[in-house]
Amino acid sequence: MASPAAMQKSLLLAKQCPGIARTACDVFLSHRKIDTARTIVGLLYENLRLVRVRAFLDTENMKPGNRLVDHIDKAIGECKVGVTVFSPAYCDSFFCLHELALLMESKKRVIPVFYNIEPSQLQIKPSRRFTLEEHRKFSSALEEAKSIRGISFDPLNGYINKFLFY
């Protein structure tokens, strides 16, 4: 169960966005599963759920057979806030970059969390997986996100409860 301070933090996030309870998804959590699913994102999702903030987390809200892009795009369209949990492998994922670009294009409020990475370390490497236009769009969204004041967390030097009570 979440501590009172963690619940208070989650409520504060919800209060910063008036009318948040009117949508199917209040908060969209963008993350790279390989880096964060069993740590920071899972705890954040559970804390939000405990205070009745409806968070979209792919591993919790999607069922086998669901089309990723359809569900992700719908959830981003309905959310009020996007929390992007940047991690070392975040920029290697087409889906993470797609989510980030859509959040930015939709002018959603974005709260960056830098998990085990500094903003200056985030970069998109040229890849055959992206078209030139996608690379440009993803790079622009990443630069915009890096310019937003976020929350940094280093799992080797910090405690997760300090992040949750931030």
mmCIF file of C-alpha atoms in Angstrom:
data_model
loop_
_atom_site.group_PDB
_atom_site.id
_atom_site.type_symbol
_atom_site.label_atom_id
_atom_site.label_comp_id
_atom_site.label_asym_id
_atom_site.label_seq_id
_atom_site.Cartn_x
_atom_site.Cartn_y
_atom_site.Cartn_z
ATOM 1 C CA MET A 1 0.000 0.000 0.000
ATOM 2 C CA ALA A 2 1.218 3.508 -0.783
ATOM 3 C CA SER A 3 2.371 5.726 2.017
ATOM 4 C CA PRO A 4 0.331 8.839 2.846
ATOM 5 C CA ALA A 5 3.074 11.034 1.385
ATOM 6 C CA ALA A 6 3.097 9.087 -1.892
ATOM 7 C CA MET A 7 -0.675 9.335 -2.119
ATOM 8 C CA GLN A 8 -0.480 13.055 -1.407
ATOM 9 C CA LYS A 9 2.054 13.458 -4.224
ATOM 10 C CA SER A 10 -0.192 11.594 -6.630
ATOM 11 C CA LEU A 11 -3.169 13.731 -5.606
ATOM 12 C CA LEU A 12 -1.097 16.855 -6.183
ATOM 13 C CA LEU A 13 -0.371 15.653 -9.727
ATOM 14 C CA ALA A 14 -4.092 15.189 -10.291
ATOM 15 C CA LYS A 15 -4.994 18.601 -8.799
ATOM 16 C CA GLN A 16 -2.564 20.376 -11.114
ATOM 17 C CA CYS A 17 -4.860 19.449 -14.002
ATOM 18 C CA PRO A 18 -8.439 20.644 -13.393
ATOM 19 C CA GLY A 19 -11.093 18.360 -14.862
ATOM 20 C CA ILE A 20 -8.739 15.402 -14.936
ATOM 21 C CA ALA A 21 -11.407 12.890 -13.836
ATOM 22 C CA ARG A 22 -13.604 13.496 -16.912
ATOM 23 C CA THR A 23 -11.524 11.401 -19.291
ATOM 24 C CA ALA A 24 -11.004 7.658 -19.702
ATOM 25 C CA CYS A 25 -7.280 8.167 -19.033
ATOM 26 C CA ASP A 26 -5.987 10.872 -16.720
ATOM 27 C CA VAL A 27 -2.258 10.231 -17.006
ATOM 28 C CA PHE A 28 -0.389 8.512 -19.823
ATOM 29 C CA LEU A 29 2.826 6.768 -18.703
ATOM 30 C CA SER A 30 5.427 6.550 -21.470
ATOM 31 C CA HIS A 31 8.391 4.333 -20.656
ATOM 32 C CA ARG A 32 10.771 1.712 -21.988
ATOM 33 C CA LYS A 33 9.606 -1.525 -20.403
ATOM 34 C CA ILE A 34 13.033 -3.157 -20.378
ATOM 35 C CA ASP A 35 14.416 -0.356 -18.142
ATOM 36 C CA THR A 36 11.513 0.683 -15.947
ATOM 37 C CA ALA A 37 8.471 -1.619 -15.859
ATOM 38 C CA ARG A 38 9.440 -3.521 -12.717
ATOM 39 C CA THR A 39 10.746 -0.498 -10.863
ATOM 40 C CA ILE A 40 9.751 3.131 -11.068
ATOM 41 C CA VAL A 41 6.838 2.878 -13.533
ATOM 42 C CA GLY A 42 5.114 0.044 -11.713
ATOM 43 C CA LEU A 43 5.289 1.931 -8.417
ATOM 44 C CA LEU A 44 4.115 5.167 -10.008
ATOM 45 C CA TYR A 45 1.183 3.377 -11.683
ATOM 46 C CA GLU A 46 0.127 1.729 -8.400
ATOM 47 C CA ASN A 47 0.380 5.008 -6.463
ATOM 48 C CA LEU A 48 -1.775 6.794 -9.038
ATOM 49 C CA ARG A 49 -4.302 3.953 -9.017
ATOM 50 C CA LEU A 50 -4.546 4.019 -5.220
ATOM 51 C CA VAL A 51 -5.599 7.673 -5.283
ATOM 52 C CA ARG A 52 -8.074 6.966 -8.095
ATOM 53 C CA VAL A 53 -6.113 8.663 -10.853
ATOM 54 C CA ARG A 54 -6.641 6.667 -14.026
ATOM 55 C CA ALA A 55 -3.248 6.036 -15.526
ATOM 56 C CA PHE A 56 -2.648 4.342 -18.854
ATOM 57 C CA LEU A 57 0.159 1.805 -18.712
ATOM 58 C CA ASP A 58 0.432 -0.501 -21.705
ATOM 59 C CA THR A 59 1.130 -3.602 -19.643
ATOM 60 C CA GLU A 60 -1.930 -2.944 -17.448
ATOM 61 C CA ASN A 61 -4.453 -1.446 -19.872
ATOM 62 C CA MET A 62 -3.962 -3.518 -23.005
ATOM 63 C CA LYS A 63 -4.899 -7.104 -23.668
ATOM 64 C CA PRO A 64 -3.226 -9.630 -25.985
ATOM 65 C CA GLY A 65 -4.344 -8.962 -29.532
ATOM 66 C CA ASN A 66 -4.885 -5.199 -29.050
ATOM 67 C CA ARG A 67 -3.278 -3.026 -31.708
ATOM 68 C CA LEU A 68 -0.589 -0.990 -29.960
ATOM 69 C CA VAL A 69 -0.799 2.196 -32.002
ATOM 70 C CA ASP A 70 -4.611 2.353 -31.871
ATOM 71 C CA HIS A 71 -4.787 2.056 -28.081
ATOM 72 C CA ILE A 72 -1.769 4.252 -27.404
ATOM 73 C CA ASP A 73 -2.983 7.037 -29.706
ATOM 74 C CA LYS A 74 -6.478 6.944 -28.162
ATOM 75 C CA ALA A 75 -5.098 7.050 -24.606
ATOM 76 C CA ILE A 76 -2.809 9.978 -25.416
ATOM 77 C CA GLY A 77 -5.694 11.797 -27.077
ATOM 78 C CA GLU A 78 -7.824 11.398 -23.939
ATOM 79 C CA CYS A 79 -5.195 12.058 -21.269
ATOM 80 C CA LYS A 80 -4.537 15.384 -19.585
ATOM 81 C CA VAL A 81 -0.945 14.685 -18.535
ATOM 82 C CA GLY A 82 1.868 12.634 -20.013
ATOM 83 C CA VAL A 83 4.640 11.342 -17.779
ATOM 84 C CA THR A 84 7.649 10.360 -19.878
ATOM 85 C CA VAL A 85 10.084 8.163 -17.990
ATOM 86 C CA PHE A 86 13.303 8.594 -19.941
ATOM 87 C CA SER A 87 15.823 5.809 -19.432
ATOM 88 C CA PRO A 88 18.949 4.592 -21.233
ATOM 89 C CA ALA A 89 16.978 2.536 -23.795
ATOM 90 C CA TYR A 90 14.021 4.943 -24.255
ATOM 91 C CA CYS A 91 15.285 6.459 -27.515
ATOM 92 C CA ASP A 92 15.887 2.998 -29.011
ATOM 93 C CA SER A 93 12.140 2.343 -29.121
ATOM 94 C CA PHE A 94 9.977 3.459 -32.039
ATOM 95 C CA PHE A 95 6.894 3.259 -29.803
ATOM 96 C CA CYS A 96 8.411 5.403 -27.042
ATOM 97 C CA LEU A 97 9.415 8.056 -29.561
ATOM 98 C CA HIS A 98 5.987 7.857 -31.222
ATOM 99 C CA GLU A 99 4.319 8.416 -27.821
ATOM 100 C CA LEU A 100 6.600 11.349 -27.028
ATOM 101 C CA ALA A 101 5.999 12.994 -30.416
ATOM 102 C CA LEU A 102 2.232 12.567 -30.098
ATOM 103 C CA LEU A 103 2.217 14.013 -26.571
ATOM 104 C CA MET A 104 4.163 17.047 -27.788
ATOM 105 C CA GLU A 105 2.116 17.506 -30.970
ATOM 106 C CA SER A 106 -1.094 17.286 -28.909
ATOM 107 C CA LYS A 107 0.194 20.017 -26.592
ATOM 108 C CA LYS A 108 -0.350 17.825 -23.548
ATOM 109 C CA ARG A 109 1.239 18.758 -20.267
ATOM 110 C CA VAL A 110 4.372 16.604 -20.083
ATOM 111 C CA ILE A 111 6.311 15.777 -16.936
ATOM 112 C CA PRO A 112 9.706 14.291 -17.799
ATOM 113 C CA VAL A 113 11.310 11.834 -15.408
ATOM 114 C CA PHE A 114 14.982 11.135 -16.076
ATOM 115 C CA TYR A 115 15.588 7.643 -14.709
ATOM 116 C CA ASN A 116 19.231 6.613 -14.661
ATOM 117 C CA ILE A 117 20.058 9.104 -17.434
ATOM 118 C CA GLU A 118 20.814 12.804 -17.775
ATOM 119 C CA PRO A 119 18.822 14.887 -20.270
ATOM 120 C CA SER A 120 22.016 15.670 -22.194
ATOM 121 C CA GLN A 121 22.575 11.922 -22.768
ATOM 122 C CA LEU A 122 19.268 11.473 -24.596
ATOM 123 C CA GLN A 123 19.708 11.299 -28.336
ATOM 124 C CA ILE A 124 18.190 9.519 -31.282
ATOM 125 C CA LYS A 125 20.678 7.574 -33.306
ATOM 126 C CA PRO A 126 20.153 7.406 -37.078
ATOM 127 C CA SER A 127 18.378 4.177 -37.901
ATOM 128 C CA ARG A 128 16.849 2.400 -40.840
ATOM 129 C CA ARG A 129 13.791 1.825 -38.652
ATOM 130 C CA PHE A 130 12.794 5.495 -38.952
ATOM 131 C CA THR A 131 12.072 7.499 -42.060
ATOM 132 C CA LEU A 132 13.837 10.829 -42.355
ATOM 133 C CA GLU A 133 10.564 12.584 -41.462
ATOM 134 C CA GLU A 134 10.052 10.383 -38.384
ATOM 135 C CA HIS A 135 13.630 11.047 -37.272
ATOM 136 C CA ARG A 136 13.062 14.798 -37.606
ATOM 137 C CA LYS A 137 9.723 14.626 -35.742
ATOM 138 C CA PHE A 138 11.129 12.429 -32.964
ATOM 139 C CA SER A 139 14.246 14.597 -32.541
ATOM 140 C CA SER A 140 12.150 17.761 -32.322
ATOM 141 C CA ALA A 141 9.863 16.215 -29.685
ATOM 142 C CA LEU A 142 12.866 14.979 -27.690
ATOM 143 C CA GLU A 143 14.517 18.412 -27.706
ATOM 144 C CA GLU A 144 11.261 20.007 -26.575
ATOM 145 C CA ALA A 145 10.883 17.479 -23.740
ATOM 146 C CA LYS A 146 14.480 18.008 -22.615
ATOM 147 C CA SER A 147 13.719 21.733 -22.224
ATOM 148 C CA ILE A 148 10.933 21.041 -19.689
ATOM 149 C CA ARG A 149 11.884 21.000 -16.029
ATOM 150 C CA GLY A 150 11.688 17.385 -15.004
ATOM 151 C CA ILE A 151 12.514 15.059 -12.154
ATOM 152 C CA SER A 152 15.825 13.191 -12.092
ATOM 153 C CA PHE A 153 16.309 9.882 -10.345
ATOM 154 C CA ASP A 154 19.474 7.813 -10.173
ATOM 155 C CA PRO A 155 18.630 4.347 -8.812
ATOM 156 C CA LEU A 156 22.234 3.740 -7.728
ATOM 157 C CA ASN A 157 22.437 6.854 -5.569
ATOM 158 C CA GLY A 158 18.855 7.479 -4.544
ATOM 159 C CA TYR A 159 15.930 5.750 -2.961
ATOM 160 C CA ILE A 160 12.696 5.191 -4.839
ATOM 161 C CA ASN A 161 10.679 6.547 -1.925
ATOM 162 C CA LYS A 162 12.462 9.896 -2.317
ATOM 163 C CA PHE A 163 11.310 9.980 -5.915
ATOM 164 C CA LEU A 164 7.732 9.122 -4.957
ATOM 165 C CA PHE A 165 7.728 11.847 -2.286
ATOM 166 C CA TYR A 166 9.259 14.464 -4.594
#
